[in-house]
XYZ file of N, CA and C in Angstrom:
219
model
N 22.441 1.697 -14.780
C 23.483 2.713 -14.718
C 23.519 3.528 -16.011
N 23.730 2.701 -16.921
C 23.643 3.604 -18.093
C 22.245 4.373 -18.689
N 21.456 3.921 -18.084
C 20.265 4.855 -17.697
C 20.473 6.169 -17.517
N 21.177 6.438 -16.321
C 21.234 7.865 -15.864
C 22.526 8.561 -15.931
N 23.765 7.768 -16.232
C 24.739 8.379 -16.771
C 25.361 8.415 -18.459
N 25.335 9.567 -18.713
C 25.029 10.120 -20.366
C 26.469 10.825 -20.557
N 27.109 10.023 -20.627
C 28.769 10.942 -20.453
C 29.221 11.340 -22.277
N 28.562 11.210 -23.439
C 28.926 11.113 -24.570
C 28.284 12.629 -25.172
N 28.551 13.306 -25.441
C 27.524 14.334 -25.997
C 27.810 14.805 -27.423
N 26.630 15.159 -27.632
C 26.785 15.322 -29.412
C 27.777 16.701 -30.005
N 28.166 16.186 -31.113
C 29.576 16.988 -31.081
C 29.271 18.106 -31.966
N 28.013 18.340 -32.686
C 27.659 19.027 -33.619
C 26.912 20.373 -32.693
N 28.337 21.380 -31.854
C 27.974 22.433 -31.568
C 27.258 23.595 -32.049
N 27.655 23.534 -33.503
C 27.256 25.267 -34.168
C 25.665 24.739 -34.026
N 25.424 24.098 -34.108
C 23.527 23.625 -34.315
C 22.765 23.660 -33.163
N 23.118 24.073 -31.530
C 22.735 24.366 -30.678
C 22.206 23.123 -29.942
N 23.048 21.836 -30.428
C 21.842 20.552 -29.799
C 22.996 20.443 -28.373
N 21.616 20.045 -27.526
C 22.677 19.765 -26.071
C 22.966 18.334 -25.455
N 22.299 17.466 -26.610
C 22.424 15.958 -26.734
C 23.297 15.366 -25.990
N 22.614 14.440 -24.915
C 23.779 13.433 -24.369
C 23.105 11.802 -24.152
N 24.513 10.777 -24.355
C 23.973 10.151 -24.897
C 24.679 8.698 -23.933
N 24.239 7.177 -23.449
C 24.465 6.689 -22.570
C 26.486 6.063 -23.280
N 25.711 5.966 -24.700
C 26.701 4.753 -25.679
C 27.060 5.879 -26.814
N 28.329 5.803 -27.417
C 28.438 5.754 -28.783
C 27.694 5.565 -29.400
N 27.203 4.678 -30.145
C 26.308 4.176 -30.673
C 24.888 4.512 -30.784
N 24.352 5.248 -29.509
C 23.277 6.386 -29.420
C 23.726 7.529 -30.007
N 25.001 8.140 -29.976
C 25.204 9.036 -30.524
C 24.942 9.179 -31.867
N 25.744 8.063 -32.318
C 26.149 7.806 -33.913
C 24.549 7.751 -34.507
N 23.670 7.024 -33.610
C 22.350 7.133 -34.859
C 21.629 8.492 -34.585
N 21.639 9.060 -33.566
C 21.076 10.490 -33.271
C 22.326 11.713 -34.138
N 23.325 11.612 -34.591
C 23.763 12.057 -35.097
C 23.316 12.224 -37.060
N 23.370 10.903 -37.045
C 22.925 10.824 -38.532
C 21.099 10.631 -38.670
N 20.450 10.897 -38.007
C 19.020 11.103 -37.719
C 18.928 12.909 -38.150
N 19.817 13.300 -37.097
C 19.197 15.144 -37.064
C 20.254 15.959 -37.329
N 21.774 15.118 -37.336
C 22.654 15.825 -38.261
C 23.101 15.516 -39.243
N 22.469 15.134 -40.561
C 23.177 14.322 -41.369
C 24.200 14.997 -41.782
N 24.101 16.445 -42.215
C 25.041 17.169 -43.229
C 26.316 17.224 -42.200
N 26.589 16.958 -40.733
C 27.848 17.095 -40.045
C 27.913 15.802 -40.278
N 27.505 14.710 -39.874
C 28.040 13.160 -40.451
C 28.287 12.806 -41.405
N 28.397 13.256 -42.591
C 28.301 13.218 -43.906
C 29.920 14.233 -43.757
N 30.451 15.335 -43.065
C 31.427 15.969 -43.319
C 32.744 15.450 -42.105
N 32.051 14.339 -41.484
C 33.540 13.435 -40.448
C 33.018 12.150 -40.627
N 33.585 11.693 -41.798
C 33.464 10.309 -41.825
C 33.613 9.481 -41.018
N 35.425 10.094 -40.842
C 36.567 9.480 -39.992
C 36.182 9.713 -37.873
N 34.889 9.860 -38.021
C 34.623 10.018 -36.258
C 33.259 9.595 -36.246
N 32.132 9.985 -37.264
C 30.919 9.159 -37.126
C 30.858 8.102 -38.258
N 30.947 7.001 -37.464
C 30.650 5.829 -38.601
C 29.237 5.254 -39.545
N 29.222 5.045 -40.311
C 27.578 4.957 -41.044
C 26.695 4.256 -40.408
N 25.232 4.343 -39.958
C 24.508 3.229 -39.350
C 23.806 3.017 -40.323
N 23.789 3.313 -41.921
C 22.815 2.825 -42.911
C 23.271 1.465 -43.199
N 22.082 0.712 -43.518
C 22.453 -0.504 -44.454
C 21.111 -0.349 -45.678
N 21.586 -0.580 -47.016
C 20.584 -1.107 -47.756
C 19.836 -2.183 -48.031
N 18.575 -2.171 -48.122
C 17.887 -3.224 -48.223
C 18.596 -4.542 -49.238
N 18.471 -5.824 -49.149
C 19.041 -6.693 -50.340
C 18.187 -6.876 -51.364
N 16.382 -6.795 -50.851
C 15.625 -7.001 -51.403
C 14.683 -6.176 -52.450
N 14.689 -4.802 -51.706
C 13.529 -4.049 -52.459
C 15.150 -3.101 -52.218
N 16.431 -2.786 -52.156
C 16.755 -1.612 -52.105
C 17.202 -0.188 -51.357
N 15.958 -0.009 -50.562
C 15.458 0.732 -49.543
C 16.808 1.074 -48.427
N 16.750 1.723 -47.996
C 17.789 2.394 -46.932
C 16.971 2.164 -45.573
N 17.664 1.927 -44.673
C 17.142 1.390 -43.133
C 18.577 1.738 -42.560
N 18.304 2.290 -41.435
C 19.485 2.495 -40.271
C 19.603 0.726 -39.783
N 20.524 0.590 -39.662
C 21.344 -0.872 -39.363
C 20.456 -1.496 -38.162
N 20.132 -1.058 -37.234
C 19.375 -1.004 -36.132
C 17.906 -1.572 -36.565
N 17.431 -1.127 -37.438
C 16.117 -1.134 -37.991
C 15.921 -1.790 -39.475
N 16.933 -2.431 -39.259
C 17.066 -3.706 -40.665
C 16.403 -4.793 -40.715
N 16.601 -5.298 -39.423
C 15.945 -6.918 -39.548
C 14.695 -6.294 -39.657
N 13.883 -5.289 -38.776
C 13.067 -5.700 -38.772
C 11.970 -4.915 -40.540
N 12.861 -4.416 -40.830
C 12.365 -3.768 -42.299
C 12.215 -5.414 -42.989
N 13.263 -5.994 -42.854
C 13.335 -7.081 -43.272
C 12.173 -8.088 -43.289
N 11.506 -8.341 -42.088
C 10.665 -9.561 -41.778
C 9.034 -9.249 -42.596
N 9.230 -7.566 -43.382
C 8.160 -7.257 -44.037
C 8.393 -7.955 -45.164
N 9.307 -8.227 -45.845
C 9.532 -9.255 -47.078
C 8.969 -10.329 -46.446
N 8.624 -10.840 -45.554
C 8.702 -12.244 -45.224
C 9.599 -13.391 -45.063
């Protein structure tokens, strides 16, 4: 179902994107992927998906942590 119904759409009009999205959460990382400078100006509506590395530092979207991770070993 959530396959084919996309009821969320990206809110960053002036930029012409026609983005729709199944979850929140698709939004939120496609938001801070190709809009950073509007996610960066509504804190208070897109929440951060960065986490920093513990090890080397590095910035990874939250999503894509562990597996940045399992390159440390």
């Amino acid at each position: 179902f959530r396959n084919h119904d996309r009821p969320v759409e990206c809110p960053d009009t002036e930029s012409g994107c026609k983005g729709r999205f199944a979850q929140n959460k698709d939004l939120y990382r496609h938001v801070w992927v190709h809009h950073r400078i509007y996610a960066l100006q509504h804190p208070n509506t897109i929440p951060v998906v960065e986490a920093r590395c513990r090890t080397c530092g590095e910035k990874e979207r939250v999503d894509n942590l562990k597996r940045h991770m399992q390159k440390h070993g």
